[in-house]
Short mmCIF file of C-alpha atoms and ligand atoms in Angstrom, two decimals:
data_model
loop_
_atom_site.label_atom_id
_atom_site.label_comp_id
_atom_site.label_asym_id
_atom_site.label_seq_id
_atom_site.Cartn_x
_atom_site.Cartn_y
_atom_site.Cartn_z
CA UNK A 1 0.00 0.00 0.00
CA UNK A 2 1.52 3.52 -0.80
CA UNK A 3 0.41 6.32 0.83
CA UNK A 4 -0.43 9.53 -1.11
CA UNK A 5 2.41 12.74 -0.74
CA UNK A 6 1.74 15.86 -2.10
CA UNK A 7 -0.43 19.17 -1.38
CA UNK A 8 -4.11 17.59 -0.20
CA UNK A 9 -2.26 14.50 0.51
CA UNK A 10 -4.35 12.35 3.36
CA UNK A 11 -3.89 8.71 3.85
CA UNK A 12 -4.78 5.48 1.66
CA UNK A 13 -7.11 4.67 4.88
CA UNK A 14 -9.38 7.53 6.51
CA UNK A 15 -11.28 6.84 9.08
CA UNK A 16 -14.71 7.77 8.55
CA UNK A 17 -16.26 9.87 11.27
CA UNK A 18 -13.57 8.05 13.05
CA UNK A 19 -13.73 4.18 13.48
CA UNK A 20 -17.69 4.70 13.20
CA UNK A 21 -18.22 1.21 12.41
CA UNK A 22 -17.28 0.49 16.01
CA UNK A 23 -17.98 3.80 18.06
CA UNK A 24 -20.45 6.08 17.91
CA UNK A 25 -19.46 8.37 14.86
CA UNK A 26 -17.72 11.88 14.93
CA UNK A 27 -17.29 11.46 18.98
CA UNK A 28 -13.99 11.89 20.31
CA UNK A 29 -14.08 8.06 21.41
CA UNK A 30 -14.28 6.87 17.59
CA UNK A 31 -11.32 9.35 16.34
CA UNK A 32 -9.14 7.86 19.67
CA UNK A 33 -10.08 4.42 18.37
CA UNK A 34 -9.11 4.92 15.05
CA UNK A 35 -5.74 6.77 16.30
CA UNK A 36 -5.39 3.09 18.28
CA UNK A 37 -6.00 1.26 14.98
CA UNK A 38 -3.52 2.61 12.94
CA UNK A 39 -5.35 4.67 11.40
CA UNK A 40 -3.03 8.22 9.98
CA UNK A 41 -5.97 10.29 8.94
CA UNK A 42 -9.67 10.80 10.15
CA UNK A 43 -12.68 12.40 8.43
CA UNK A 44 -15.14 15.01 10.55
CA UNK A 45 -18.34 16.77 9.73
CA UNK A 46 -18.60 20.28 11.38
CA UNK A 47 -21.28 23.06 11.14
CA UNK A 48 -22.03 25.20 14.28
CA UNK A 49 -24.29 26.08 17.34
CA UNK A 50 -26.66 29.12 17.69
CA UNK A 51 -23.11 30.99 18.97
CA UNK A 52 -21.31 29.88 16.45
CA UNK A 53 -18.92 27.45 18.19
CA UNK A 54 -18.16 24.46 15.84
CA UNK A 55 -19.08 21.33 16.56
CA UNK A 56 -18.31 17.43 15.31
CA UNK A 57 -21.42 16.04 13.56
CA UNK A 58 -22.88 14.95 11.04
CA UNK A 59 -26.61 15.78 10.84
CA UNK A 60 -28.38 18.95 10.69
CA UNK A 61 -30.79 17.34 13.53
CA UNK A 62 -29.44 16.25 16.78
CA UNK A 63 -32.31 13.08 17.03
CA UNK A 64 -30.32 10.06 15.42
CA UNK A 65 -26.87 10.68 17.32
CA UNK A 66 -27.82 12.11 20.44
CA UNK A 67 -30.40 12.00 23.36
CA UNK A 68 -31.03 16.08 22.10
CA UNK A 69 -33.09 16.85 18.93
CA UNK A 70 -34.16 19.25 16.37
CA UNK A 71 -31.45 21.30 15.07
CA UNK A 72 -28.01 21.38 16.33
CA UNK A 73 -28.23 25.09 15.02
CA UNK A 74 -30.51 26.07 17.17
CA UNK A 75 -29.03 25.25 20.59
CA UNK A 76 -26.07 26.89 21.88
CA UNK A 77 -22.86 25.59 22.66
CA UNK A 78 -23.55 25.44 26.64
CA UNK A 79 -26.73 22.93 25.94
CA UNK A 80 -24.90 20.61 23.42
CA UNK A 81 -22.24 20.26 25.69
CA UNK A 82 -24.95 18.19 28.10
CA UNK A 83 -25.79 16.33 25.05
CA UNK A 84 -24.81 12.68 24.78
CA UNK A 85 -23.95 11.43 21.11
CA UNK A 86 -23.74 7.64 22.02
CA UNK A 87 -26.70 5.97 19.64
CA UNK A 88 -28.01 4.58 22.49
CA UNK A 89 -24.83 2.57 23.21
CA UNK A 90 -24.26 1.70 26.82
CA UNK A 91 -20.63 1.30 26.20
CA UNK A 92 -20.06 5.28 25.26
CA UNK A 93 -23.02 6.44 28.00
CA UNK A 94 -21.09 9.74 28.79
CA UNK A 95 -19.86 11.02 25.08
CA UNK A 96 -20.66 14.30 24.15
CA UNK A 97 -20.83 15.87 21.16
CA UNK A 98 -17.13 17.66 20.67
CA UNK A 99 -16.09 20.35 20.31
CA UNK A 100 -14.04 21.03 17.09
CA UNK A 101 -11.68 22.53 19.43
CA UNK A 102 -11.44 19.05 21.42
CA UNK A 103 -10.87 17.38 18.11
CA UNK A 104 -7.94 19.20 17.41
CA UNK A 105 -6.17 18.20 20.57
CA UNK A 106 -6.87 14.94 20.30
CA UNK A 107 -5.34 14.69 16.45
CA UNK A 108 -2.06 17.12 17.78
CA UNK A 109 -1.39 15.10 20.31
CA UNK A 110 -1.65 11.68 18.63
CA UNK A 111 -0.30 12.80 15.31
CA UNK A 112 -3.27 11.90 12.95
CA UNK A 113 -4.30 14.05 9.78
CA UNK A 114 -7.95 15.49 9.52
CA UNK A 115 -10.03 15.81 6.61
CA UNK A 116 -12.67 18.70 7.75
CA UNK A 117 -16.24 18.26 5.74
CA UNK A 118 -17.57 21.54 6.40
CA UNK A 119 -21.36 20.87 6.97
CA UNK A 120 -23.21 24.22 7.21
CA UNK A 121 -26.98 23.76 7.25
CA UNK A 122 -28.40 25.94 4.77
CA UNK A 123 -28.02 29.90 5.42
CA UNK A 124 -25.27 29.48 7.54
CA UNK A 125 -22.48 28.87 5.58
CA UNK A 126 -20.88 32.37 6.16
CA UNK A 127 -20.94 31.93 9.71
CA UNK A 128 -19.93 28.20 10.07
CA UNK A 129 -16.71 28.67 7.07
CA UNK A 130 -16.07 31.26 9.45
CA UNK A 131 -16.10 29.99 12.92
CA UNK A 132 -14.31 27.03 11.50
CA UNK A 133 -11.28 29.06 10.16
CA UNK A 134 -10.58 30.91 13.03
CA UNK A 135 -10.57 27.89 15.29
CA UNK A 136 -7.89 26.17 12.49
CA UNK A 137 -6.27 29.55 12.44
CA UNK A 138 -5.84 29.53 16.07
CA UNK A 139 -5.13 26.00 16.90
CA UNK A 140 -4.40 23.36 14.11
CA UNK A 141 -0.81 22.67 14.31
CA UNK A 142 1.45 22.97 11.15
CA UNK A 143 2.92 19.58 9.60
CA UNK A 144 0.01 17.69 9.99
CA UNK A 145 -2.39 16.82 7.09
CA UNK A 146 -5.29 19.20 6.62
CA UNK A 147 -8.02 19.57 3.67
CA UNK A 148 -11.22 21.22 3.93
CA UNK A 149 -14.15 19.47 1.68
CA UNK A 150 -17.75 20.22 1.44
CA UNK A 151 -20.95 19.46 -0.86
CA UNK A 152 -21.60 23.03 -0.18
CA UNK A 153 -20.13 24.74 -3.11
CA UNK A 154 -20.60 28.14 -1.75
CA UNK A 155 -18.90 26.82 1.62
CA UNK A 156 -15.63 26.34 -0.53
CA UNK A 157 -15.94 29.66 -1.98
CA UNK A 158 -15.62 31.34 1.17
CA UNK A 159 -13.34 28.46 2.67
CA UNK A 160 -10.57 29.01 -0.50
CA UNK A 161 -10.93 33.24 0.16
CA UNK A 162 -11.00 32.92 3.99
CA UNK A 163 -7.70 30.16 4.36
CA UNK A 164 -6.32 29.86 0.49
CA UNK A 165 -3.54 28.18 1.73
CA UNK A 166 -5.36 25.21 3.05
CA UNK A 167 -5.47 22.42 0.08
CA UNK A 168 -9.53 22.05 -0.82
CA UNK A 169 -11.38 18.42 -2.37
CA UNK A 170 -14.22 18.75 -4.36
CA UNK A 171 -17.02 16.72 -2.70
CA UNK A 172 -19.69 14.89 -4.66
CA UNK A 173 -21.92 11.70 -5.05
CA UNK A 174 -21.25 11.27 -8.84
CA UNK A 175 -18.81 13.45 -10.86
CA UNK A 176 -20.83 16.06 -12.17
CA UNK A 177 -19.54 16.57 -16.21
CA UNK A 178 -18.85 19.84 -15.39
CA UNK A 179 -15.95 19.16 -12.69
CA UNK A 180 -13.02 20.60 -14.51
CA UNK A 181 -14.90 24.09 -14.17
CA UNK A 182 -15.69 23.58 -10.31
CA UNK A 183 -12.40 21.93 -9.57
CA UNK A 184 -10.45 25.13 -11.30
CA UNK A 185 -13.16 27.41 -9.99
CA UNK A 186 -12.62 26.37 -6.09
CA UNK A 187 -8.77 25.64 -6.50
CA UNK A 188 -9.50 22.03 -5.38
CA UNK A 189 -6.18 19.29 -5.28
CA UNK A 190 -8.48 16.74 -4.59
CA UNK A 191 -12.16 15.14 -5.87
CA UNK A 192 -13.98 13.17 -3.39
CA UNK A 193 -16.58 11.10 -4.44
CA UNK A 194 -18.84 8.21 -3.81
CA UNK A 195 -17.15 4.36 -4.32
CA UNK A 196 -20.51 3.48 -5.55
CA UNK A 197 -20.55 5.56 -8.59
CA UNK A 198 -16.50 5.81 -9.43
CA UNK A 199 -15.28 4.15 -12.87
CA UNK A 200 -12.09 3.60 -13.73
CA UNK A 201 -12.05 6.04 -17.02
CA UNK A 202 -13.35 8.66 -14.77
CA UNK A 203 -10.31 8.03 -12.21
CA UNK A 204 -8.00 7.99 -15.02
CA UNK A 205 -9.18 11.74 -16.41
CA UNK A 206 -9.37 12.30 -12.33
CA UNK A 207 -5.91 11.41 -12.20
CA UNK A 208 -4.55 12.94 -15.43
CA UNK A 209 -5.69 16.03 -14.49
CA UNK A 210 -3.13 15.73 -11.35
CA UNK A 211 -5.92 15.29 -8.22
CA UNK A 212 -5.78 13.28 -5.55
CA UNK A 213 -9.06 11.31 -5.83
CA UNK A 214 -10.23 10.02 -2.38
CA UNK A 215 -14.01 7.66 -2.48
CA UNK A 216 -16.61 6.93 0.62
CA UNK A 217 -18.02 4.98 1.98
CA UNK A 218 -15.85 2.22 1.82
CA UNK A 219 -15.96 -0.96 3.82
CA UNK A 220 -15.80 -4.08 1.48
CA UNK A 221 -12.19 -4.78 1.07
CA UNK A 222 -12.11 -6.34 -1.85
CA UNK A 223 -14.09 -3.11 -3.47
CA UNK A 224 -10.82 -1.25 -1.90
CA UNK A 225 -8.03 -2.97 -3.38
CA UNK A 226 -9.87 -2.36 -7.10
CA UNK A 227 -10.29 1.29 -6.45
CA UNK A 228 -6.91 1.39 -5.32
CA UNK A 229 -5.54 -0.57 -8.08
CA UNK A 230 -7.47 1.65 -10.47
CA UNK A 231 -4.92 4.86 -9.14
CA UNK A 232 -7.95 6.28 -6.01
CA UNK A 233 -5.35 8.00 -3.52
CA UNK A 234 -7.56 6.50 -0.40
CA UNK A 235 -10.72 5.30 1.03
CA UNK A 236 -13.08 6.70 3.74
CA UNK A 237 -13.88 3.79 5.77
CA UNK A 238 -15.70 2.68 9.01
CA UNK A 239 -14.20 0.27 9.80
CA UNK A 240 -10.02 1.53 9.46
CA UNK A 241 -8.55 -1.63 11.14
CA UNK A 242 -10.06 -4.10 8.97
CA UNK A 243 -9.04 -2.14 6.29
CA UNK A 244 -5.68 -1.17 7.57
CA UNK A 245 -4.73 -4.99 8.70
CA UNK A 246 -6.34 -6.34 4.81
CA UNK A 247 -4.53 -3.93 2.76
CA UNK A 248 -0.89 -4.54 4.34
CA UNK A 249 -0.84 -7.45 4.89
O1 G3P B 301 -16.44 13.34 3.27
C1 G3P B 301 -16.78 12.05 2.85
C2 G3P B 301 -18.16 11.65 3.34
O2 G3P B 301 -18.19 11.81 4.73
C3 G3P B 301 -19.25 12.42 2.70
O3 G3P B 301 -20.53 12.01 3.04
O4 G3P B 301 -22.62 12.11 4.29
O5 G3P B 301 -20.77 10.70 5.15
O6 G3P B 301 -20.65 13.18 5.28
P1 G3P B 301 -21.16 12.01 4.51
MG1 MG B 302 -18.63 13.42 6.04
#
């Protein structure tokens, strides 16, 4: 397995909302786990409370990964914090919802590369590109892997004025036939995209054009070694140690 260098450069494995196929995803328990596994480089989804402190998850409603619910936008930071984001899994009974700030920690201190999905719900993408970039301003330690991605287009527009310097993936289900024009527009080094709908002509014009290409969800080996065989950069996965322990060995 060779592991991708370069500007936008993550990992062959990512672990997907952290090892989310065994803890409950984008909690501070799953990224540790994956950190344990092996894994080099975790995925997060982020969008913000009613004060605009960022926060680790995925949907716009708080009902399927915490005891909370209706929107996570709506409640402020000092509520979520009570919040518990376990599933309903006894193992994980006193997990909150973190902080983006408490994410960051963890990944300094254990070394591990983060890609950021920016997940504004609608209307607040100026103020969640915004809250996000300061806190990576502030605290996100140089040397270690970072790329912002988002399926909000205008969230990349104001993520590649706000932090230009940070390398950018396009993020889609299937590759739109305009994605030369939005990969140029946004500045993007890298296309992420759905394993389900990836080809291998469309990863060879991927690759030709010099991006990394990253695909999720990913958690049937065998559907890993093709992609990677095909030239695909890395996978998103649930499960990283399966994935980690099939592909070297
Ligand atoms: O960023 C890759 C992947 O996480 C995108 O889809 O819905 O799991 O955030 P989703
Ligand atoms: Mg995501």
């Amino acid at each position: 397995m060779t592991e991708p260098t370069g500007l936008g450069a993550l990992a062959s494995v990512i672990a997907h909302r952290g090892a989310s196929g065994e803890a409950p995803e984008n909690t501070v328990a799953a990224l540790a786990l994956a950190a344990d596994q092996g894994a080099k480089c975790v995925e997060i989804d982020v969008s913000i409370s009613s004060d605009h402190i960022p926060f680790v998850h995925h949907d716009d409603t708080l009902d399927r990964c915490t005891n909370g619910s209706g929107l996570l936008s709506e409640q402020s930071a000092e509520s979520l914090d009570k919040l518990i984001a376990n599933k309903g899994n006894e193992a994980y009974a006193h997990e909150p919802i973190p902080r983006l700030a408490a994410v960051i920690d963890l990944l300094s201190q254990r070394n591990i590369g983060l890609n950021l999905e920016i997940k504004p719900q609608e209307g607040l993408e100026h103020d969640t590109v915004e809250a996000i970039c300061k806190m990576i301003e502030s605290s996100w330690p140089t040397g270690l892997p970072l790329v912002f991605s988002s399926f909000s287009q205008l969230s990349l527009e104001l993520v590649h004025k706000r932090l230009p310097a940070i390398p950018r993936g396009l993020l889609v289900e299937e590759l739109p036939d305009n994605w030369m024009q939005l990969i140029e527009r946004y500045e993007c080094c890298n296309l992420h995209c759905d394993a389900s709908h990836l080809t291998s002509d469309q990863t060879k014009a991927l690759l030709s054009h010099g991006l990394g290409v990253y695909c999720y969800t990913v958690n049937d080996v065998d559907r890993a070694k093709e992609l990677l065989s095909w030239g695909v950069h890395g996978v998103f996965t649930d499960h990283p140690k399966v994935m980690l322990d099939s592909l070297t060995s």
